[in-house]
XYZ file of C-alpha atoms in Angstrom:
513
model
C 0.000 0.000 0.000
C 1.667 3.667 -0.817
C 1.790 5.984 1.528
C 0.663 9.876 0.615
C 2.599 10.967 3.512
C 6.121 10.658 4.693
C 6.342 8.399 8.008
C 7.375 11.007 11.177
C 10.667 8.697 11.830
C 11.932 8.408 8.154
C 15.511 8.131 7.774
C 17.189 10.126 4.852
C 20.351 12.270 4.192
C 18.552 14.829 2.268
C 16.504 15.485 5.147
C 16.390 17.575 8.540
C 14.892 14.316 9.954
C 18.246 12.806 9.969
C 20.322 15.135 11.556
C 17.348 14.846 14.234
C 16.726 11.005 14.657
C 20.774 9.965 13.979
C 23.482 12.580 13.219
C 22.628 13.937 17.242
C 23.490 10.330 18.316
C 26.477 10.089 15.894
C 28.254 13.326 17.398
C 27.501 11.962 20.446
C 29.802 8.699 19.975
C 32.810 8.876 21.625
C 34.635 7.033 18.871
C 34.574 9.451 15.910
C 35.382 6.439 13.334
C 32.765 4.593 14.361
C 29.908 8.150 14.473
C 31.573 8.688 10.481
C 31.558 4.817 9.700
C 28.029 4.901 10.835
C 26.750 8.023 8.796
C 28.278 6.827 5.616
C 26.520 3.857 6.558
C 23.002 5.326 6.733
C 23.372 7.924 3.929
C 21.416 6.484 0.878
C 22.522 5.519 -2.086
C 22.057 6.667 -6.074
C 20.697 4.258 -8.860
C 21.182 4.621 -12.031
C 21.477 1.857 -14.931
C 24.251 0.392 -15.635
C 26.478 0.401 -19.245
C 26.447 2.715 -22.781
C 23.743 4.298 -24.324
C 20.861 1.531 -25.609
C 17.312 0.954 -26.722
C 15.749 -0.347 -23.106
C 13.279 -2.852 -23.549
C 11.252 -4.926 -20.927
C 13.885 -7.787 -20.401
C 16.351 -5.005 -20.403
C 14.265 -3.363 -17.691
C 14.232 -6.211 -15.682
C 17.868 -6.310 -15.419
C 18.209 -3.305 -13.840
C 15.805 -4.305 -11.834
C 17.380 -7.022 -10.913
C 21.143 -5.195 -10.314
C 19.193 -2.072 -8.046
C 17.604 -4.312 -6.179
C 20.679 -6.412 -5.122
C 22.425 -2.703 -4.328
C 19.384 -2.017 -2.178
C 19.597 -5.469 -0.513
C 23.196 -4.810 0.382
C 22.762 -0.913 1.351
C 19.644 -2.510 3.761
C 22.588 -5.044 5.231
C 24.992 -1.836 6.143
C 22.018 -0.050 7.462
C 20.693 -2.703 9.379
C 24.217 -3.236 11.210
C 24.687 0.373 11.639
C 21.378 0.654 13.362
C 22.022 -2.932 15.185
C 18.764 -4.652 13.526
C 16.511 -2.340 15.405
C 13.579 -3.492 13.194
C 10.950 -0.282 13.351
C 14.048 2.260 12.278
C 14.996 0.017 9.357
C 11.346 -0.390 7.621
C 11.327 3.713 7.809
C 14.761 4.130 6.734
C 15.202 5.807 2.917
C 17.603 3.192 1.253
C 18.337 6.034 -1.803
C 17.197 9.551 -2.456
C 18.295 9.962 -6.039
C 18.451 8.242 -9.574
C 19.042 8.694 -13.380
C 17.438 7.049 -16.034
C 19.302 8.969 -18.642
C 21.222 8.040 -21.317
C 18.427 5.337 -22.213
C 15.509 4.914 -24.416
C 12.687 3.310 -23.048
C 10.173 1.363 -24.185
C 6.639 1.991 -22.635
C 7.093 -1.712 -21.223
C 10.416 -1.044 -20.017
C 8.873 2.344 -18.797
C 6.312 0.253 -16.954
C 8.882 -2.020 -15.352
C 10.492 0.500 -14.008
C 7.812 2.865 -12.722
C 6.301 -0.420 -10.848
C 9.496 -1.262 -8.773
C 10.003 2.375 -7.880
C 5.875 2.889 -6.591
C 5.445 -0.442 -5.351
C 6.767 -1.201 -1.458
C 10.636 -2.548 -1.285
C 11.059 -5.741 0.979
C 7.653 -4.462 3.361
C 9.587 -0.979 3.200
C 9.067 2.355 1.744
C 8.381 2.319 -2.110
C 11.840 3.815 -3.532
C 10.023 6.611 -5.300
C 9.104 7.658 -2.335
C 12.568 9.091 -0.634
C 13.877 10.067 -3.946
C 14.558 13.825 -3.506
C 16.610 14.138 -6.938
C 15.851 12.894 -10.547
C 17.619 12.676 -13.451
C 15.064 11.959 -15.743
C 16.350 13.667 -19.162
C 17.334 11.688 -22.463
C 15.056 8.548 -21.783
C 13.046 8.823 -25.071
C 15.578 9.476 -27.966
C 14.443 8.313 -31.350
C 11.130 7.056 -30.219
C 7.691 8.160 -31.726
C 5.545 10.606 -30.228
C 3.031 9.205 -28.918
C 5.480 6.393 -27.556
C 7.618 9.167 -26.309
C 5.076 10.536 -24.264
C 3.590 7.732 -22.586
C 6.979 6.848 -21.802
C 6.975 10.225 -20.023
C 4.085 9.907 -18.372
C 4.989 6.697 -17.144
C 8.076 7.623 -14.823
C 6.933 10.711 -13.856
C 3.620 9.427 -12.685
C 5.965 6.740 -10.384
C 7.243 9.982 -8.144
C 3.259 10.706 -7.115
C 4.306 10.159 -3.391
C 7.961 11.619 -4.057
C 9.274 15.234 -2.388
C 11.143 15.422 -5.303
C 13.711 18.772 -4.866
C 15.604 18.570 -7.852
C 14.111 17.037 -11.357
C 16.083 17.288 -14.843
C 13.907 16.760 -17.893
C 16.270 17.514 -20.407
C 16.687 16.217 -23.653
C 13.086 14.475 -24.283
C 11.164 15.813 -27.532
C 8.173 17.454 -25.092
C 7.105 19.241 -27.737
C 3.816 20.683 -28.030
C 1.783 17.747 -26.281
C 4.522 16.856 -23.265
C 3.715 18.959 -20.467
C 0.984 17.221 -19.307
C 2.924 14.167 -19.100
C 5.265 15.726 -17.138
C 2.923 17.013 -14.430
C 3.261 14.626 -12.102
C 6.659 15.870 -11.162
C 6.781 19.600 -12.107
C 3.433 20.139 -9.858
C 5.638 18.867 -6.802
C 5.205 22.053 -4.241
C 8.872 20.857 -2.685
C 10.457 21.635 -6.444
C 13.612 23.699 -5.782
C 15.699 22.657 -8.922
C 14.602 22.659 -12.281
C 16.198 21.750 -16.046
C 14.271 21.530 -19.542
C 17.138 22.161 -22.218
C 16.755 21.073 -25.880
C 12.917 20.078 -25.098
C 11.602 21.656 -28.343
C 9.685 23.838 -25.566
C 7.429 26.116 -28.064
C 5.310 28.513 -26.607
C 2.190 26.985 -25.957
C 4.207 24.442 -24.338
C 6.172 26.886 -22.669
C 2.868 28.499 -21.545
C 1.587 24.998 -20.363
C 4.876 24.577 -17.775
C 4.609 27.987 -16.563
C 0.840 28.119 -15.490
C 2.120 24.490 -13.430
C 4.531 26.749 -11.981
C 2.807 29.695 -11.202
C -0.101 27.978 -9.953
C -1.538 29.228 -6.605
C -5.022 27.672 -6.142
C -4.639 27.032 -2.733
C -3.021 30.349 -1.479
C 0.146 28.775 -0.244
C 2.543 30.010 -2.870
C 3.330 28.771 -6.063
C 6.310 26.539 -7.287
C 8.022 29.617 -8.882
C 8.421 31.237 -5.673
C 10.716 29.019 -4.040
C 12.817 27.770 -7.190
C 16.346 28.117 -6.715
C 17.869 27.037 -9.971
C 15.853 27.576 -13.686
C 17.183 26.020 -16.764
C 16.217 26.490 -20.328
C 18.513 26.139 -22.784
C 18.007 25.297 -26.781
C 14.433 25.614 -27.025
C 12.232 27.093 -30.041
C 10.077 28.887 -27.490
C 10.520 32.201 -29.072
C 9.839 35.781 -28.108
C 5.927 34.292 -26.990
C 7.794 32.000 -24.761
C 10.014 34.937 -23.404
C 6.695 36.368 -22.043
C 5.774 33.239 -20.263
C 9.668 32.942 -18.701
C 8.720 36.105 -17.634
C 5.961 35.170 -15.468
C 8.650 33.070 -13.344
C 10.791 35.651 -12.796
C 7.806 37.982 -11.743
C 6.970 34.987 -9.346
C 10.690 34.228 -7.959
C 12.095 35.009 -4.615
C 15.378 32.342 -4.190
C 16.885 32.260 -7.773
C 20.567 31.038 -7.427
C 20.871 29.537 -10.984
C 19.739 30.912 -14.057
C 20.153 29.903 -17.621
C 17.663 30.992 -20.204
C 19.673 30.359 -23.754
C 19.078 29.730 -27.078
C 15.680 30.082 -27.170
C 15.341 32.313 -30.052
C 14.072 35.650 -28.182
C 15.075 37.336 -30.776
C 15.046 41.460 -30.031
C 11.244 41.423 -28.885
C 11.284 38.521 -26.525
C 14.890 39.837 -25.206
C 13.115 42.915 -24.201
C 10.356 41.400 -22.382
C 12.679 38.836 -20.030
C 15.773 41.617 -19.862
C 12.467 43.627 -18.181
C 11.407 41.380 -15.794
C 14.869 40.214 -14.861
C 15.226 43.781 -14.128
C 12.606 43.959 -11.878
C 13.162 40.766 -10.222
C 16.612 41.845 -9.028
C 16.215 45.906 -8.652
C 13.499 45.307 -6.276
C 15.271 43.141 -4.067
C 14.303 39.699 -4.737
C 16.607 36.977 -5.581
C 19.416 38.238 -3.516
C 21.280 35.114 -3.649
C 21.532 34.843 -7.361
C 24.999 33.339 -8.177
C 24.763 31.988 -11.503
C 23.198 33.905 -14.683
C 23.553 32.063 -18.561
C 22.001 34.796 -21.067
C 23.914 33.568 -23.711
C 22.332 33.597 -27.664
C 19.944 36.287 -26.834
C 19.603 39.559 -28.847
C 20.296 42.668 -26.214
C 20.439 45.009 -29.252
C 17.246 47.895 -27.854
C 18.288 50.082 -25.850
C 15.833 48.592 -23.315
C 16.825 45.647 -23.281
C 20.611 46.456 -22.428
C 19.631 49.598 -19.639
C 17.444 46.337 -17.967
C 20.386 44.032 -18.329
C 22.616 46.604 -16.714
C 20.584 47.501 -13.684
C 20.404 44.139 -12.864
C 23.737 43.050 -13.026
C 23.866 46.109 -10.770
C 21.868 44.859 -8.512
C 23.756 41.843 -8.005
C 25.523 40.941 -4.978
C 27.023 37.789 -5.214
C 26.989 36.676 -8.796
C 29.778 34.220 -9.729
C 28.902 33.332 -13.151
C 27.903 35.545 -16.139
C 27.627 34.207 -19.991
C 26.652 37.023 -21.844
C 28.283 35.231 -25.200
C 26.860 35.566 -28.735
C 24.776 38.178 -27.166
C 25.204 41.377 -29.963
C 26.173 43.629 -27.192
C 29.396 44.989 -29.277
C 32.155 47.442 -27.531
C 29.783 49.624 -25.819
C 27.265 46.970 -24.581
C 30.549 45.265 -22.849
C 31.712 48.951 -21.641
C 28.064 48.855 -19.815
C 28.333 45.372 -18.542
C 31.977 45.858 -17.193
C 30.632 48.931 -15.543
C 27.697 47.455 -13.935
C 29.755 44.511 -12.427
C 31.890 47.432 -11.133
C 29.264 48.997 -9.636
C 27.720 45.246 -7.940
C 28.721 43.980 -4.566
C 29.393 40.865 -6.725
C 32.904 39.105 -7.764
C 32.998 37.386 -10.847
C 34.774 33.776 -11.023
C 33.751 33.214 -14.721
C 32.665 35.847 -17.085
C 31.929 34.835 -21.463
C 31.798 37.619 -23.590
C 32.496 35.364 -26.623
C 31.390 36.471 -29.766
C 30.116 39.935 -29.030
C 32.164 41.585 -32.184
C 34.340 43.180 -29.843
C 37.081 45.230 -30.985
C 40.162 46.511 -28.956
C 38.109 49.062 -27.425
C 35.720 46.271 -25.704
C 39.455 44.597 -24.536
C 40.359 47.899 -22.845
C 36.786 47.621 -20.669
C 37.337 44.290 -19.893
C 40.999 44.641 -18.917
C 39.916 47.124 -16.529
C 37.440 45.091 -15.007
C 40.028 42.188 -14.246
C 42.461 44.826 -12.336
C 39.275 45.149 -9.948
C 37.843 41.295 -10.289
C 40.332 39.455 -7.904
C 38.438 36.402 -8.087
C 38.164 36.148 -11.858
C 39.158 32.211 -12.729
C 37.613 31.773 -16.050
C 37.752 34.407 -19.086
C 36.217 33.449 -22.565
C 36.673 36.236 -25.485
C 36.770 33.181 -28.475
C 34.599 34.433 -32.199
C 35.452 38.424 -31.443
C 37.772 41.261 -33.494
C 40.560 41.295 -30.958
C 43.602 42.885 -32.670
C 47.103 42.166 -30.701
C 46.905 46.124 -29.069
C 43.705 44.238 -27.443
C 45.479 41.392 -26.154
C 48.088 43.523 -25.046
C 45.990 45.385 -22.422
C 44.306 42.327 -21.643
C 47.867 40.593 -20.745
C 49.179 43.763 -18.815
C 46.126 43.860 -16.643
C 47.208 40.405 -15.345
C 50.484 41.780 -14.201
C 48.478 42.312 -10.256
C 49.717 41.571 -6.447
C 52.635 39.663 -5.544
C 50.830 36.469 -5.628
C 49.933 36.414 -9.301
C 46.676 36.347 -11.484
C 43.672 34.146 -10.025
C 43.243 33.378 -13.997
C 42.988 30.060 -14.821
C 41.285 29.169 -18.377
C 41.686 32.294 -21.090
C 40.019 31.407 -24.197
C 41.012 33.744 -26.956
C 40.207 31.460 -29.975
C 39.613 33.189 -33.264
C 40.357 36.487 -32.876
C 42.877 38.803 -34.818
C 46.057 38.681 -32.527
C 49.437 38.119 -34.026
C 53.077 38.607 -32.958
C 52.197 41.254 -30.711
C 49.578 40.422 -28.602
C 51.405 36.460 -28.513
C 54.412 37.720 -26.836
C 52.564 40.268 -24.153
C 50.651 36.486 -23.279
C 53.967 35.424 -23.015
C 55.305 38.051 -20.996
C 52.236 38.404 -18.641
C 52.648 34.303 -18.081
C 56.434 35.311 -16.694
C 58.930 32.893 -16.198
C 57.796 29.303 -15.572
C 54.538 30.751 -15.280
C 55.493 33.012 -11.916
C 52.883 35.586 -12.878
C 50.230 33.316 -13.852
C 50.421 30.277 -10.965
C 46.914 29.390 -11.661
C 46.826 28.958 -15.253
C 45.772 25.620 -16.421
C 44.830 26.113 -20.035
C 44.837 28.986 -22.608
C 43.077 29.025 -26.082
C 44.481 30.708 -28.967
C 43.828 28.840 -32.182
C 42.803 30.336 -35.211
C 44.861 33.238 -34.795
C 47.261 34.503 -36.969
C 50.669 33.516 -35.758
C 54.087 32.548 -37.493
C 55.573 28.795 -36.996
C 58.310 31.054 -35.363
C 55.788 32.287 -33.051
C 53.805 29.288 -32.464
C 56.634 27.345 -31.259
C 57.371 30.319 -28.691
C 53.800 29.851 -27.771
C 54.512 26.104 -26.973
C 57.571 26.382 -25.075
C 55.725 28.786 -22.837
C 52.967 27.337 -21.817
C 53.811 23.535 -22.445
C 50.575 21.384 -22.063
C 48.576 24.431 -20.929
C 48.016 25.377 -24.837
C 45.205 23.736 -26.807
C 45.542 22.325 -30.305
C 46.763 24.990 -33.118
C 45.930 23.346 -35.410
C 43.600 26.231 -37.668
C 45.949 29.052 -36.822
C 47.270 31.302 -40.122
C 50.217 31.105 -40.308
C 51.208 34.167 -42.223
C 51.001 36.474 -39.401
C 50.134 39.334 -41.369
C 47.341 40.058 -38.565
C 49.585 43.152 -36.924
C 49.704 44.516 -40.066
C 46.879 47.151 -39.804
C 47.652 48.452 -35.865
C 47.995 51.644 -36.622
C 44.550 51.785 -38.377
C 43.550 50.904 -34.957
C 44.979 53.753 -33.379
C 42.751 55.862 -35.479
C 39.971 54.196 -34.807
C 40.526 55.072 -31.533
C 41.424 58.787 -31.309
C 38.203 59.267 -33.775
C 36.044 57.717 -31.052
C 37.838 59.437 -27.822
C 39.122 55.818 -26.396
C 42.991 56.201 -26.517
C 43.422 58.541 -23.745
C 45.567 57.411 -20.886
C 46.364 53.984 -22.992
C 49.353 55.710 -23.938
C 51.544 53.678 -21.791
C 49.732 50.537 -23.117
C 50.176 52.001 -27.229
C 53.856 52.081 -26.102
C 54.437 48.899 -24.634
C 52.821 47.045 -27.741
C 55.245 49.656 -30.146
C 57.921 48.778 -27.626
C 57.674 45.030 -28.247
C 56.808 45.284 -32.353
C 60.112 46.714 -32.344
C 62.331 44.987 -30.120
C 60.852 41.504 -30.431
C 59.524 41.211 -34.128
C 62.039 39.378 -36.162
């Protein structure tokens, strides 16, 4: 019989019960092996099917049946000695809290086999389903028709009915138009703190389907979108329709940590209407926590959309993580950004500004920012119009504190840097790496760069290079710096760079051979 309600003395990891019914008994041990030998011994365990990708079938179904159960079995055994066979602890005690079923493609059979042995009661115990906190339910339908697809769906999710599911990934099914109902079961879970759907083929209707689940608040308690802490939609069709309806969750939200809404062709109207309610979201003072933020592949070309991106990067306070790639905000759109993260309580660890068509001028914003950012690990400028001058203030802005740069991936792939901006990487780096300790990979291919150069490249940086393997090798790419220069003075940007001009004319002629 399945129970609609958690038993009070339930035993699970992901739960305040535990630290209640066992951790206060554990730190009570004298013996501190035996307090940690017993916790590891108690915490549950993951499932997940064994081997490659495959089509799952029923017999295939049962075999995994088969292997969880004997994990289960031998996870009971520890538990059981841990809690010295005290009979009424064990039957409440969650033998695993999380599971993924990715990777697969399930029949509906195999769907049902599955579904049954997580709902159904384990050995007179709890049904599994019912301690799972965490599922990875994503890529489980792959090549299958649609209306096989979606009973498939329907089929797991349904088995979580009795589940406080917390964190549920539902990536990489074909949802489509018709899939949100089959998803219900889970996404209607009122404990819902985590949440994925990338590459669903999410269109708006559907999108508009997912978000009324969300937003729901028949019974006055608060609505799903309220508490989420993470939101992920990445490489959907949803379109600027589908922006409005991501909207709605970000009008709703009050504990956003992670956000990623990518690739989901906003296009300049539907960039508009999230870039606005992200605004307000943040400005107001909600989501203070936010730590994470993927806008990358969306269109922040209107003025409005870029003045709302700004404020609320402003408005941050302890964002870590910023892609703003392939995001059309050019040299002064970066000035902006760099400016707003100046003006944040925030310090970045990884910032993307890949393929914004930035220029040396964009370089010179960003350079500033990292002699302010002293947490910056990760820095991704690949698909841009970086000349070597670029590079060059980028390098000396790494030259900071006796202890080095905090960088540790720079990703300058396909730019326009040649001799130049090569050897102020070089220089910056110092020797055997003194001035860069944490560097533990740099990306420069596609280039333009000599053999001569390449190989200086090399001996640098060793192992810490990736592949050159598309670079040009007629290093004709510092060929047009000065036109550069006048680019500059026409648009006011080369004042107090002098010392920076003169360093990069300072190495053209002393190191160019």
């Amino acid at each position: 019989m399945m129970r609609s309600k958690r038993s009070p003395d339930f035993v699970s990891s992901s739960s305040p019960k535990v630290a209640k019914t066992h951790i206060l008994q554990l730190t009570s041990c004298p013996q501190t092996t035996t307090a940690v030998t017993m916790s590891a011994a108690l915490s549950p365990i993951k499932l997940e099917p064994p081997g490659d990708r495959e089509f799952v079938d029923a017999p295939k179904a049962e075999e995994f049946v088969k292997e969880w159960t004997r994990q289960l079995l031998d996870h009971r055994a520890n538990v059981q000695a841990a809690l010295e066979n005290n009979g009424d602890e064990i039957a409440n005690t969650v033998l695993c809290d999380r599971i993924s079923l990715c990777g697969k493609s399930y029949t509906p059979e195999a769907a049902e086999v599955i579904a049954s042995f997580l709902s159904e009661p384990f050995q007179d115990g709890l049904p599994i389903a019912f301690g799972i906190v965490e599922a990875d339910l994503s890529d489980m339908i792959t090549s299958q028709l649609t209306e096989s697809g979606l009973k498939v769906l329907r089929t797991i999710c349904d088995a979580f009915a009795d589940s406080e599911l917390v964190d549920v990934n539902l990536s990489e099914n074909a949802i489509g138009e018709q899939g949100a109902g089959s998803c219900k079961t889970v996404l209607s879970k009122s404990s819902l703190r985590r949440l994925s759907m990338c590459n669903n083929g999410l269109a708006a209707e559907t999108m508009k389907d997912i978000v009324d689940i969300l937003t729901n608040d028949e019974y006055g308690n608060g609505c799903i979108a309220e508490k989420l802490t993470k939101i992920h939609f990445f490489n959907n069709m949803s379109g600027p329709a589908g922006c409005r309806e991501f909207a709605r969750i970000l009008e709703k939200s009050k504990e956003l940590v992670d956000v990623r809404f990518s690739s989901t062709r906003a296009f300049k109207e539907g960039t508009d209407i999230f870039a606005c309610a992200l605004d307000a979201c943040m400005t107001d003072g909600r989501n203070p926590n936010l730590q994470k933020l993927d806008l990358c592949d969306n269109n922040f070309v209107n003025k409005a959309s870029q003045e709302a991106l700004f404020r609320a990067l402003g408005a941050t306070k302890h964002l870590t993580y910023l892609n703003l790639s392939d995001c059309e905000l050019g040299d002064d759109g970066v000035k902006k950004v760099c400016h707003a993260l100046f003006e944040s309580d925030s310090q970045l660890e990884h910032l993307d500004l890949s393929a914004n068509e930035l220029t040396r001028r964009g370089a010179k914003h960003i350079a500033d920012y990292i002699r302010d950012c002293e947490a910056l690990k990760v820095l991704r400028m690949e698909d841009n119009e970086i000349t070597s001058k670029g590079v060059v203030q980028i390098a000396a802005a790494f030259h900071v504190g006796e202890d080095g740069s905090t960088i540790e991936e720079l990703q300058l792939n396909s730019n326009a840097i040649g001799t130049i901006g090569a050897r102020a990487l070089i220089d910056a780096y110092g020797p055997d790496g003194k001035d860069m300790p944490n560097l533990k990979s740099i990306f420069l291919n596609n280039n333009s760069f000599t053999g001569d150069v390449v190989a200086e490249l090399e001996a640098a940086f060793g192992d810490k290079l990736a592949e050159m393997d598309e670079n040009d090798s007629d290093g004709e790419a510092d060929d047009d710096l000065s036109s550069d220069d006048e680019e500059d003075e026409e648009d006011g940007e080369n004042e107090g760079d002098e010392h920076v001009d003169n360093l990069a004319d300072a190495m053209e002629k002393s190191m160019i051979v």
